[in-house]
C-alpha positions in Angstrom: 233.8 201.6 134.3 233.2 198.3 134.7 232.3 196.3 131.4 228.4 195.4 131.3 228.3 193.9 127.5 226.0 190.5 126.1 228.4 187.4 126.8 227.6 187.2 123.4 229.9 190.5 122.3 232.3 190.0 125.3 233.8 186.4 123.0 233.9 188.1 119.8 235.4 191.4 121.3 237.6 190.1 123.8 240.9 191.4 122.1 239.7 194.3 121.7 238.9 194.9 125.6 242.8 193.9 126.3 244.6 196.5 124.1 246.4 199.0 126.0 244.0 201.8 124.1 240.8 200.5 125.8 242.6 200.4 128.9 243.5 204.5 128.6 239.3 205.0 127.6 238.6 203.1 130.6 241.0 205.3 132.8 239.4 207.9 130.7 235.8 207.6 131.0 235.9 206.4 134.8 237.6 210.3 135.2 235.1 212.3 133.1 231.6 210.1 135.0 233.1 211.2 138.4 234.3 214.9 137.3 231.2 216.0 135.5 227.6 215.1 134.2 227.8 212.3 131.7 225.6 210.4 129.1 224.2 208.0 128.7 224.1 206.8 132.4 227.0 204.5 133.1 224.9 201.0 133.5 224.0 202.2 129.7 227.1 202.7 128.2 227.0 199.6 126.3 223.4 198.4 126.0 223.0 198.8 122.1 225.2 195.6 122.5 222.9 193.8 125.0 219.9 194.8 124.0 221.2 192.6 120.6 223.5 190.1 121.3 225.8 189.3 118.1 224.2 186.5 116.8 221.0 188.4 116.4 222.8 191.3 114.1 220.3 191.7 111.2 221.3 195.6 110.5 223.5 198.0 111.7 222.8 201.7 112.3 226.0 203.9 112.8 225.5 207.2 114.8 228.4 209.3 116.1 227.7 210.8 119.5 225.2 209.8 122.1 222.8 212.6 122.8 224.3 215.4 125.3 220.9 216.7 126.9 219.3 215.6 130.6 217.0 212.5 130.1 217.9 211.8 126.1 220.7 209.2 125.9 220.5 205.5 126.7 223.2 203.4 124.5 220.9 203.1 121.7 222.0 205.4 118.5 219.6 208.1 116.8 216.7 206.8 120.3 215.2 208.3 123.0 213.9 207.1 126.3 209.7 206.4 126.7 208.2 209.6 126.9 211.0 212.2 125.7 210.5 214.3 122.5 212.5 213.1 119.8 215.1 215.5 118.4 215.3 216.5 114.9 217.4 214.0 113.5 214.9 211.3 114.8 211.7 212.7 113.6 213.1 212.7 110.3 213.6 208.9 110.4 210.3 208.5 111.7 209.2 210.5 108.8 210.9 208.9 105.5 209.5 205.6 107.2 206.4 206.7 106.6 206.9 207.7 103.6 208.7 204.8 102.1 207.0 202.1 104.2 203.5 203.9 105.3 203.9 203.6 108.4 202.2 205.3 110.7 204.8 207.7 112.7 205.4 206.5 116.3 204.8 207.8 119.8 207.6 206.2 121.0 210.9 207.3 120.0 212.4 204.4 122.2 214.2 201.9 119.1 214.7 199.2 121.8 211.8 197.1 119.9 214.3 197.8 116.8 216.9 196.4 118.6 214.8 193.1 119.8 214.6 192.6 116.0 218.6 192.3 115.2 218.9 196.7 114.4 222.2 197.0 115.9 222.0 200.5 117.4 226.0 201.4 117.6 227.3 205.1 118.4 231.0 205.9 117.2 231.5 207.4 120.4 229.6 206.0 123.4 230.1 208.4 125.9 229.5 212.0 126.0 229.9 215.3 128.3 226.5 217.1 128.9 225.8 219.8 126.7 228.7 219.2 125.0 228.8 217.5 122.0 232.0 215.4 120.6 233.3 216.2 124.4 234.5 212.0 124.6 235.7 211.4 120.7 239.4 210.7 119.5 239.7 209.3 123.7 239.2 205.8 122.1 236.1 205.3 121.3 236.1 205.3 117.8 239.5 202.9 117.5 236.8 200.5 119.3 233.6 201.1 117.7 236.2 200.2 114.6 237.0 196.9 115.8 233.0 196.1 116.5 232.6 197.3 112.9 235.1 195.6 111.5 234.1 191.9 113.3 230.7 192.1 112.8 232.0 192.4 108.6 234.1 190.1 109.3 232.6 187.5 110.9 229.0 187.7 109.3 227.0 187.7 106.2 223.9 189.9 105.0 224.2 192.4 107.3 222.9 195.9 106.6 224.7 198.6 106.8 222.7 201.9 107.2 225.9 205.1 106.6 224.0 207.9 107.3 226.3 211.1 107.0 229.6 212.2 106.3 231.2 210.8 109.3 229.0 207.3 108.9 230.3 207.1 105.2 234.0 207.1 106.2 233.5 203.9 107.9 232.4 201.7 104.7 236.4 200.8 104.5 236.1 198.4 107.5 232.8 196.2 105.9 233.7 193.6 103.3 230.6 195.3 100.6 231.2 191.4 98.4 228.8 190.0 101.1 226.9 192.6 102.9 224.7 195.8 101.8 226.2 198.8 102.5 222.8 202.5 101.9 224.6 205.6 102.2 222.9 209.2 102.1 222.9 212.5 103.8 222.3 212.4 107.6 218.4 212.5 108.7 219.5 215.9 110.4 217.5 219.3 109.6 220.8 220.5 107.8 221.0 217.8 105.6 217.6 216.7 105.1 216.4 220.0 103.9 218.8 220.5 101.6 218.0 217.0 100.0 220.2 214.9 101.4 218.1 212.9 103.6 214.2 212.1 101.9 213.5 209.4 99.8 216.5 207.4 100.3 214.3 204.4 100.7 216.7 203.1 102.9 214.3 201.0 105.5 212.7 199.6 102.6 215.3 198.2 100.3 216.9 197.2 103.9 213.8 194.9 104.2 213.9 193.9 100.5 217.5 192.8 101.4 217.2 190.9 104.1 214.7 189.1 102.7 216.3 188.0 100.1 218.4 186.4 102.1 215.6 184.4 103.6 215.7 187.0 106.6 212.7 188.7 108.0 212.4 192.1 107.4 212.5 194.3 110.3 209.2 196.1 111.3 210.1 199.6 111.6 
């Protein structure tokens, strides 16, 4: 697996790429992609980084696993390519935006439009075997993406971290809350959302208010 990543990230993460555990991860991912159908396509594994250079990051949205159905994952957490049906979690994200900001529910589930505004859509695990959720967890991806979160926390100021669900909330310890805003809630999946842990969190309006308070442009969600 050749790491195709934006130069700004390559520079910031050079030490992470040189770690023995990352080399072991690369070997694992190469073997998986040769032996099984895996997602996203190999050239899109680092798409979140390429779509949102380090200097541009204003918001971090942390997911867990890429979608494991055909045609869904394209390297951005919660996002699906143009024309693909919206998965349930994404449906609930859009519903909350509609309620929170009055923004009409969109046709497209492709969130590259967010990345272009500085929303870094990071999954904790960047690859997955088809139809096998969690199949690439605990192979080294989490160590790498933890370093990514720590790098953002250390080298930037005034970033909004959106942590949805128990897994994402565990990452709070990696973030310096004295210089960043952390917004956490239940996960937008139906299981959590329908129990009252997602809807009404108003994360999108809170995020924009914070960005404006720091002299930054709000996100057009």
